[in-house]
PDB file of C-alpha atoms in Angstrom:
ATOM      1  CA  UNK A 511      -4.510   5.087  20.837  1.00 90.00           C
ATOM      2  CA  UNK A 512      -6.221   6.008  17.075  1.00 96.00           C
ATOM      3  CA  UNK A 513      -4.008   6.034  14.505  1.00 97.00           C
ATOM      4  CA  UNK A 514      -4.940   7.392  10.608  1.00 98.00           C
ATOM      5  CA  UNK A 515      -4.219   5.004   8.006  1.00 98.00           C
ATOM      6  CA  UNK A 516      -4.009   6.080   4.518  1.00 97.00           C
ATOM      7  CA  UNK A 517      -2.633   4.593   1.342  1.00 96.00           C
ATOM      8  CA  UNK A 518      -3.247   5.193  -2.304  1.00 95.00           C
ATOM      9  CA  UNK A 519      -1.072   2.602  -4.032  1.00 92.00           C
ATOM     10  CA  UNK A 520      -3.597   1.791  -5.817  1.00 89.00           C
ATOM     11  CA  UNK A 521      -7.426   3.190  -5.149  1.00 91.00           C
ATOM     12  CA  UNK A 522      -7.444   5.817  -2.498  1.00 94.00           C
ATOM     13  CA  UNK A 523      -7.974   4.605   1.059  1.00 96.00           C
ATOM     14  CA  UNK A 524      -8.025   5.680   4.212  1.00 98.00           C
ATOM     15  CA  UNK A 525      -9.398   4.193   7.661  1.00 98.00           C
ATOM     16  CA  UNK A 526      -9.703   5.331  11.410  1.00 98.00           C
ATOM     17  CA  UNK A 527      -8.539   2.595  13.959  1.00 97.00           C
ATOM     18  CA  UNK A 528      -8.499   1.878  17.686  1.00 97.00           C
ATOM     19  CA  UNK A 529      -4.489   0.454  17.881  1.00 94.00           C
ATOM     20  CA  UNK A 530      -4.808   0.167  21.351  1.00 92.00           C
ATOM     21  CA  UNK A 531      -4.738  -3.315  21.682  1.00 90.00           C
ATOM     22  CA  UNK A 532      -2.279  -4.295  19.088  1.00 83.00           C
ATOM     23  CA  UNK A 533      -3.285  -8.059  18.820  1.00 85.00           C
ATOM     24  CA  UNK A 534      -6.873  -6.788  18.306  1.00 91.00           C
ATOM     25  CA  UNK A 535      -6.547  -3.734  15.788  1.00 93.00           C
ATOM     26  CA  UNK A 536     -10.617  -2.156  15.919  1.00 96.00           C
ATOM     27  CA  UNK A 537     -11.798  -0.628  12.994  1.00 96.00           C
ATOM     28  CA  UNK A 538     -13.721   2.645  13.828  1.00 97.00           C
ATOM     29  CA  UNK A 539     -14.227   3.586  10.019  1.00 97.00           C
ATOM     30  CA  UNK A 540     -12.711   3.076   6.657  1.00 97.00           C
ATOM     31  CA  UNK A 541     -13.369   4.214   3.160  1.00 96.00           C
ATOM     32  CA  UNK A 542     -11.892   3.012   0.297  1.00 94.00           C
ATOM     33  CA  UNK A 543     -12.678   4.606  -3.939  1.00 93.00           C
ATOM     34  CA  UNK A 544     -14.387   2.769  -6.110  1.00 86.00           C
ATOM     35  CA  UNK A 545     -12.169   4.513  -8.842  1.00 84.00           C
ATOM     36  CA  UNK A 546      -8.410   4.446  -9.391  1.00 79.00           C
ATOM     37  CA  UNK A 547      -7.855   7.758 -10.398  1.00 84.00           C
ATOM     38  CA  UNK A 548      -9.525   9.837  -7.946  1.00 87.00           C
ATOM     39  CA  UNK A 549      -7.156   9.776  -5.144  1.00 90.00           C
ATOM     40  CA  UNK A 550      -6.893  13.781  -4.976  1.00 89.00           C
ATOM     41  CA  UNK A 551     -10.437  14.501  -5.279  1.00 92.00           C
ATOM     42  CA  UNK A 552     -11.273  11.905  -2.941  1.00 94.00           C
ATOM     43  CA  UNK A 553      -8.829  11.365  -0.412  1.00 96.00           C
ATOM     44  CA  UNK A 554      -8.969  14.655   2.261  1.00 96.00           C
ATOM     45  CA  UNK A 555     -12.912  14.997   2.120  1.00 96.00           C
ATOM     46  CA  UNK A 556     -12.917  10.956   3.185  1.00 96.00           C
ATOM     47  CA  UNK A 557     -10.338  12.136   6.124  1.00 97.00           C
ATOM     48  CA  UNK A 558     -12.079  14.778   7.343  1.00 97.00           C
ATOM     49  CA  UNK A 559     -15.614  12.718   7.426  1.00 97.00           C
ATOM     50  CA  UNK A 560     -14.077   9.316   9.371  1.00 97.00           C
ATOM     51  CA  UNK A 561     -12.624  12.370  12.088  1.00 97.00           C
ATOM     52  CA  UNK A 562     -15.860  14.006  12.159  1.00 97.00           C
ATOM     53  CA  UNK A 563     -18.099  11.042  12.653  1.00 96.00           C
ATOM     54  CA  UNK A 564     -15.889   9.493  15.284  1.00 96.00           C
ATOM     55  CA  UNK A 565     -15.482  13.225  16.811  1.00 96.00           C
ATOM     56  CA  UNK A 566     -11.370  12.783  17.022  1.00 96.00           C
ATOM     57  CA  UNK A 567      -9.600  15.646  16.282  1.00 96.00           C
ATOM     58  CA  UNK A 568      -6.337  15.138  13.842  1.00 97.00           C
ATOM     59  CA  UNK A 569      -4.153  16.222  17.240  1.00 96.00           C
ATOM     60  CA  UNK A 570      -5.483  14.103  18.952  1.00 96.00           C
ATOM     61  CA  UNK A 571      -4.502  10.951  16.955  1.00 97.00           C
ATOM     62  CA  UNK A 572      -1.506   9.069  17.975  1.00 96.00           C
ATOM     63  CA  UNK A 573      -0.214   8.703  14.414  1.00 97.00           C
ATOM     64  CA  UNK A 574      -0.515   8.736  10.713  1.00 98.00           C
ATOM     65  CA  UNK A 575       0.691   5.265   8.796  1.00 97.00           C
ATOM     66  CA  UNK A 576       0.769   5.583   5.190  1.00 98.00           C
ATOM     67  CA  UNK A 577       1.255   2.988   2.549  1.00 97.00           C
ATOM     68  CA  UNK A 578       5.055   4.380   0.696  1.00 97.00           C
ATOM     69  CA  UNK A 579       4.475   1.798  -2.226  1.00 95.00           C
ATOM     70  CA  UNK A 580       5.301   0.477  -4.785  1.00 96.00           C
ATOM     71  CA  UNK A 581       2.478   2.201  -7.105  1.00 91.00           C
ATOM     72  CA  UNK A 582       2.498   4.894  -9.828  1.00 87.00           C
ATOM     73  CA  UNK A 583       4.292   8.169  -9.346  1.00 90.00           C
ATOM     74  CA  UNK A 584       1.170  10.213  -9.200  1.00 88.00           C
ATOM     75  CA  UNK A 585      -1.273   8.415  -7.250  1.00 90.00           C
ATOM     76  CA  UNK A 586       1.216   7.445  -4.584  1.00 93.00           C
ATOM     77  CA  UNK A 587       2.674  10.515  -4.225  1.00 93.00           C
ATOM     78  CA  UNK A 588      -0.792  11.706  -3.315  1.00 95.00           C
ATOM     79  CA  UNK A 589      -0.788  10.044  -0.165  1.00 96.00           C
ATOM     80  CA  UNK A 590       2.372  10.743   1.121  1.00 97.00           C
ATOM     81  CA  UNK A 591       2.021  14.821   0.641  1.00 97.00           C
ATOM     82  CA  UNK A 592      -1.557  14.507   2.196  1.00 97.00           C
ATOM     83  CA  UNK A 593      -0.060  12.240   5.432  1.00 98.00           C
ATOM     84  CA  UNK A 594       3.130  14.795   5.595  1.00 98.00           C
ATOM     85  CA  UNK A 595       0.921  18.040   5.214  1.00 97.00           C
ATOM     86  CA  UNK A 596      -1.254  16.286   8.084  1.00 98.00           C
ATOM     87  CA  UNK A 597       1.487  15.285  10.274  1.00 98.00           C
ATOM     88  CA  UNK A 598       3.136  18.478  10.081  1.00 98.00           C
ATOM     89  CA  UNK A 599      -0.297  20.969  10.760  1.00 97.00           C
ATOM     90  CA  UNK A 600      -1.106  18.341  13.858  1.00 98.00           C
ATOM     91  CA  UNK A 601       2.525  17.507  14.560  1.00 98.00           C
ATOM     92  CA  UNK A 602       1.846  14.054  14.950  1.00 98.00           C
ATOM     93  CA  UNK A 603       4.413  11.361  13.963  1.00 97.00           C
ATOM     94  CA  UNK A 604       4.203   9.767  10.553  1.00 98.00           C
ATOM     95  CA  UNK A 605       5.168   6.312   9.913  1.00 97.00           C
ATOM     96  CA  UNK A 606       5.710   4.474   6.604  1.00 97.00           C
ATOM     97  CA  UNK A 607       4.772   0.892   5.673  1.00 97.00           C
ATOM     98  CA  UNK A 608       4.769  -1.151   2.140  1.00 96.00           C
ATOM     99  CA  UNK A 609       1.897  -1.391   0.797  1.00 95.00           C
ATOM    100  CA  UNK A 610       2.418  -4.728  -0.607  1.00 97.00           C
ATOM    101  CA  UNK A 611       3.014  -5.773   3.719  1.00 95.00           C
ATOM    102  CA  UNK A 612      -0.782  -4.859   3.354  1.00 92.00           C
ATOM    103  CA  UNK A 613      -1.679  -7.686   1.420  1.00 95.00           C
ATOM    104  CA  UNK A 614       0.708 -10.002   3.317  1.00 96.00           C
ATOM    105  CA  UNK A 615      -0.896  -9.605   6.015  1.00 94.00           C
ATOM    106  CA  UNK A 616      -4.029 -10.783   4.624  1.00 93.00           C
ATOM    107  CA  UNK A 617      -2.755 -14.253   3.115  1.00 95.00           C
ATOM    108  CA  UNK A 618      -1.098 -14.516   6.579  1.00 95.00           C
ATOM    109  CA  UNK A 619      -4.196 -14.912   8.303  1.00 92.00           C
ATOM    110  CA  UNK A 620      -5.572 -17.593   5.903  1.00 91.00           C
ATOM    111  CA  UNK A 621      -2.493 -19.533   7.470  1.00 93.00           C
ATOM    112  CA  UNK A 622      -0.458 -20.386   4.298  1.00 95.00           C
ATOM    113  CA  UNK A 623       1.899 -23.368   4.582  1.00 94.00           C
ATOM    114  CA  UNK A 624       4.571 -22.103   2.517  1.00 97.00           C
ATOM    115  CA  UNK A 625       6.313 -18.777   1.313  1.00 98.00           C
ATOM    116  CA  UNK A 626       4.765 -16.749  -0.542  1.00 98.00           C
ATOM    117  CA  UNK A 627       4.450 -13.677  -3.161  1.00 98.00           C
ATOM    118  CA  UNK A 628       2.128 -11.105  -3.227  1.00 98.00           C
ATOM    119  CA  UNK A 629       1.936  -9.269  -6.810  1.00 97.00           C
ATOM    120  CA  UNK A 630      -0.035  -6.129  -7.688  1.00 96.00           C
ATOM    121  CA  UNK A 631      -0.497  -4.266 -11.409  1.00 94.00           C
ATOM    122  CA  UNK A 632       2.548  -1.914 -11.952  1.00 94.00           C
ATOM    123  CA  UNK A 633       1.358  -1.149 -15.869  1.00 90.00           C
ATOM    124  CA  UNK A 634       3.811  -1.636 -18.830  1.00 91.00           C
ATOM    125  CA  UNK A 635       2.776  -5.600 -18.674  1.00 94.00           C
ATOM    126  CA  UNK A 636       4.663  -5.573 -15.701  1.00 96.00           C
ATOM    127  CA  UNK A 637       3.982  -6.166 -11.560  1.00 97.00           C
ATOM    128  CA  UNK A 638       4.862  -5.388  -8.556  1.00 97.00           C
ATOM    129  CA  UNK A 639       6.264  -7.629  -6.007  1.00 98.00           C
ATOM    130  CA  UNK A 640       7.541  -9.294  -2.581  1.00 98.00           C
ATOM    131  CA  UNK A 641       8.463 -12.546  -1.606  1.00 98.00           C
ATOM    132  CA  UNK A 642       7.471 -14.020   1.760  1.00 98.00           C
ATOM    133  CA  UNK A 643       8.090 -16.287   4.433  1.00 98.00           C
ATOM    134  CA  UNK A 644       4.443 -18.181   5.691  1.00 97.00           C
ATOM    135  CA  UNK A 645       4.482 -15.506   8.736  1.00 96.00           C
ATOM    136  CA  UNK A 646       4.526 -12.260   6.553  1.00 95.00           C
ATOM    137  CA  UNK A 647       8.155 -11.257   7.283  1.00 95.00           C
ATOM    138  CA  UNK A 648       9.802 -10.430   4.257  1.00 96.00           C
ATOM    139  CA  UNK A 649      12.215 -11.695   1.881  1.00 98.00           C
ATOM    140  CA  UNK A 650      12.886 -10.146  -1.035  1.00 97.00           C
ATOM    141  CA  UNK A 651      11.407  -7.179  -2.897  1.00 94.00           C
ATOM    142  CA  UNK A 652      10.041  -4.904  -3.766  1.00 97.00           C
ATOM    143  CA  UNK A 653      10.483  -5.395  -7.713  1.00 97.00           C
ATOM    144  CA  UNK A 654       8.721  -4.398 -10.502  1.00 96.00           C
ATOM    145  CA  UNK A 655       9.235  -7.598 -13.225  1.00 97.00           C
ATOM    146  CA  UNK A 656       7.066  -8.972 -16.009  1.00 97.00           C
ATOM    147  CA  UNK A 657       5.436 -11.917 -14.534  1.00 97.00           C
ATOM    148  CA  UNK A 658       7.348 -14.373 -15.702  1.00 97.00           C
ATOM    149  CA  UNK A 659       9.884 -13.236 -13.435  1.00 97.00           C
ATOM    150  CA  UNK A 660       8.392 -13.865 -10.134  1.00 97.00           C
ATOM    151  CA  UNK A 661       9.061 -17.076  -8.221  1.00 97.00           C
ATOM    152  CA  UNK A 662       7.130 -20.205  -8.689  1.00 97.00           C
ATOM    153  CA  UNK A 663       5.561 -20.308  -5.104  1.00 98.00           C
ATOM    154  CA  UNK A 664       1.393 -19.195  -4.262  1.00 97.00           C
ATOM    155  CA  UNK A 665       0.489 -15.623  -5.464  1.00 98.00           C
ATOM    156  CA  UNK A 666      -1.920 -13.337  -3.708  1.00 97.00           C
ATOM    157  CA  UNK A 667      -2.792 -10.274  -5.171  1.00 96.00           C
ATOM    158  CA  UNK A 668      -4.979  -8.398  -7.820  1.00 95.00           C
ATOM    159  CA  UNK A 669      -1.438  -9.177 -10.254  1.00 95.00           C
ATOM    160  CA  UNK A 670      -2.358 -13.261  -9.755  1.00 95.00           C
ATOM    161  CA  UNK A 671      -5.408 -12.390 -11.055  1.00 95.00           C
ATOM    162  CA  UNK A 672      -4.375 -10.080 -13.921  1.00 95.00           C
ATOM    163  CA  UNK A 673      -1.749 -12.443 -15.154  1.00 96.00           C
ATOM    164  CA  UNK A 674      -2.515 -15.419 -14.001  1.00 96.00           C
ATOM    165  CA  UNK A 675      -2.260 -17.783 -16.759  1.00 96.00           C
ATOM    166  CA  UNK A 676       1.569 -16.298 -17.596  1.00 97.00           C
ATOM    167  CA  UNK A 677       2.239 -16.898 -13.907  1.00 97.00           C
ATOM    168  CA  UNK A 678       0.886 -20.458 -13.929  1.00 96.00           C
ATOM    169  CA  UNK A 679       3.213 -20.899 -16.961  1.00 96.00           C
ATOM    170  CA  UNK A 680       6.423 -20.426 -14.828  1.00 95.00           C
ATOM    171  CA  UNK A 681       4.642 -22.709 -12.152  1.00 97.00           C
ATOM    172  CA  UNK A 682       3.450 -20.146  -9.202  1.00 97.00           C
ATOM    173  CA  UNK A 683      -0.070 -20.548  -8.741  1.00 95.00           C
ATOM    174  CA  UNK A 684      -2.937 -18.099  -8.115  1.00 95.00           C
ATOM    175  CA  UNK A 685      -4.588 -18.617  -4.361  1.00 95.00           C
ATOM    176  CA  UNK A 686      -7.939 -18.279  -4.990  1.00 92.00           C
ATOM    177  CA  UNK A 687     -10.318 -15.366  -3.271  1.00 92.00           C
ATOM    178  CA  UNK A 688      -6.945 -13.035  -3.030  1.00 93.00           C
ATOM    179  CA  UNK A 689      -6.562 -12.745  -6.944  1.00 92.00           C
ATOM    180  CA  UNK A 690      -8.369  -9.158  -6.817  1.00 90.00           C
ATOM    181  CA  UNK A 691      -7.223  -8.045  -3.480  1.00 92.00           C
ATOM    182  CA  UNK A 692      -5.245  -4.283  -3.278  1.00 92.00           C
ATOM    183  CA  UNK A 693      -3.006  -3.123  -0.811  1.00 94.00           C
ATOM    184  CA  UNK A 694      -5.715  -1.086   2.083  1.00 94.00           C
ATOM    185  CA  UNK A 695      -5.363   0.984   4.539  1.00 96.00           C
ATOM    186  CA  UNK A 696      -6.985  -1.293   6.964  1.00 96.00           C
ATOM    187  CA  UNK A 697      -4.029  -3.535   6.471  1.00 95.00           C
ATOM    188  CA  UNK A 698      -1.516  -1.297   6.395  1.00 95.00           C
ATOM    189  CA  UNK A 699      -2.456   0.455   9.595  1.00 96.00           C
ATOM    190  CA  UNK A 700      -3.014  -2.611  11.718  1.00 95.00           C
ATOM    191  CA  UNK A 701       0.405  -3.824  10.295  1.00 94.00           C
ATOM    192  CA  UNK A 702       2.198  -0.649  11.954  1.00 95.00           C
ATOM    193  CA  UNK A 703       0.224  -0.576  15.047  1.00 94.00           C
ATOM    194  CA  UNK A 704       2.101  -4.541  15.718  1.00 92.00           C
ATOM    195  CA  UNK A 705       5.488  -3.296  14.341  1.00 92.00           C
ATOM    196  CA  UNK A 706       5.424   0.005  16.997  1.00 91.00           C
ATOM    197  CA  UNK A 707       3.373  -2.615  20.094  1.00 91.00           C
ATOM    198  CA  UNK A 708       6.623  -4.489  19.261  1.00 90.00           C
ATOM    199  CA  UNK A 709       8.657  -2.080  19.676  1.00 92.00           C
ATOM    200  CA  UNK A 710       9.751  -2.086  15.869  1.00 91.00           C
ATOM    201  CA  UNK A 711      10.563   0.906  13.963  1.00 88.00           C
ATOM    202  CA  UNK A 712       8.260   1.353  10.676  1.00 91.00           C
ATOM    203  CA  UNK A 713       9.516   2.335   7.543  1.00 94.00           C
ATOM    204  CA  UNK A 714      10.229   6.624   6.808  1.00 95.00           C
ATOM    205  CA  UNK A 715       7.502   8.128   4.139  1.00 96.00           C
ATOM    206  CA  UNK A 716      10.103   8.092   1.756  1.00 95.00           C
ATOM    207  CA  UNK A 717       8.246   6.572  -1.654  1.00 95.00           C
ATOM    208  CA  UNK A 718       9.112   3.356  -3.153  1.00 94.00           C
ATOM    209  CA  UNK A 719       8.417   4.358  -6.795  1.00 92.00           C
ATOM    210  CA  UNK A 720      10.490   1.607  -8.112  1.00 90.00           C
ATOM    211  CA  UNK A 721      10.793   3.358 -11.935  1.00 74.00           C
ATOM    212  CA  UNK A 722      10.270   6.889 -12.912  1.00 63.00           C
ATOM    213  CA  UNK A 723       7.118   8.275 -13.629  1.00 53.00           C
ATOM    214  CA  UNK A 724       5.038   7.648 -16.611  1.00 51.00           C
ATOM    215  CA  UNK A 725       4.364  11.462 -17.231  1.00 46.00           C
ATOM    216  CA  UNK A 726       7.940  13.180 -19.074  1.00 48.00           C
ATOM    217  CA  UNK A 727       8.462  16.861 -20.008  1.00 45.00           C
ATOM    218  CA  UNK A 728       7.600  17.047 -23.921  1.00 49.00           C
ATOM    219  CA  UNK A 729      10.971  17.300 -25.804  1.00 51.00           C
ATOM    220  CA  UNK A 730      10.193  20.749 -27.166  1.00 51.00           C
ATOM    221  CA  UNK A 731       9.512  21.925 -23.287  1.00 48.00           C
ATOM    222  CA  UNK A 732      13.124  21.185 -22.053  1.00 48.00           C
ATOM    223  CA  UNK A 733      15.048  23.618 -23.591  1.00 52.00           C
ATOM    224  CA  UNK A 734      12.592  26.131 -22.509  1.00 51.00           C
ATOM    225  CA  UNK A 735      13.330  24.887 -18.829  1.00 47.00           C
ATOM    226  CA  UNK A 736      17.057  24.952 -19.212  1.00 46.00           C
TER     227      UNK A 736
END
């Protein structure tokens, strides 16, 4: 079966995958923005060119995963309208996962020994994050703390690598060659195609903003909207 992975967490990605062996997830085609602010320019032209080149059409997919957060308001949300609007027009099923699980599933294969966290950039001096056990299933999170506020076990994550001296501080330390990795749709379709193979039920597309967004109606707008 081909699932559609999308998530735009943090740069806009989206990939094309052969989930018909669960265990061994194929890759037909990814793409993934260099930017991080170009997820509606980006994201539905990238889409349409991984189904044209592998000659799929969308109603023909199995499914559409797509990463539900945490990440900013506007970004995010841009990959949850495009995976609903798809979903809906091919009326195909749409399945959610956490983006940070993305990342998780990374450090999992580099076997870690202990639990772990896996921290992105959330803005505001602030991250977000998930604790886990050494086999990816989670424990706690998601949160959105300042970094002294995350537990003193390994971090993986581009947030171990944009605070990693304040984390070192509170005695977590940064694994090295995951302090720059972001959540991708590679991940976070291979992670659903082993939750639904299982017989697991992935998260809804409802978004995991954590906080409200950074963009507010000017105070001389809202009585003009009353």
């Amino acid at each position: 079966m081909y699932l559609l992975a999308i998530d735009t967490s943090a740069n806009a990605s989206a990939a094309l995958l052969d989930a018909t062996n669960a265990h061994d997830v194929r890759v037909m085609d990814s793409f993934t923005s260099t930017f991080s602010n170009d997820h509606s320019e980006v994201l539905a032209p990238a889409i349409e060119g991984l189904l044209k080149n592998a000659g799929i059409e969308g109603a023909g997919l199995a499914g559409i995963v797509v990463g539900v957060g945490p990440g900013p308001f506007t970004g995010l949300r841009v990959g949850l309208a495009t995976a609903r609007t798809l979903g809906f027009v091919w009326n195909i099923p749409v399945h959610g996962v956490m983006s940070l699980d993305a990342i998780a599933l990374e450090a999992v294969a580099g076997a870690p020994e202990t639990e772990f966290v896996v921290a992105i950039d959330a803005r505001r001096k602030e991250l977000y994050w998930a604790r886990y056990t050494s086999t990816g299933q989670l424990l706690e999170g998601p949160n959105v703390t300042v970094a002294e506020e995350i537990p003193a076990l390994p971090v993986y994550g581009a947030g171990a690598g944009l605070y990693a001296e304040r984390l070192r501080a509170v005695g977590a330390s940064v694994v090295e060659g995951f302090e720059d990795l972001h959540p991708n749709a590679v991940a976070i379709g291979t992670r659903a195609a082993r939750q639904l193979a299982a017989g697991e039920q992935p998260l809804s597309t409802e978004p995991l903003y954590l906080r409200e967004s950074d963009a507010k109606v000017p105070a001389v707008m809202k009585g003009k909207l009353l």
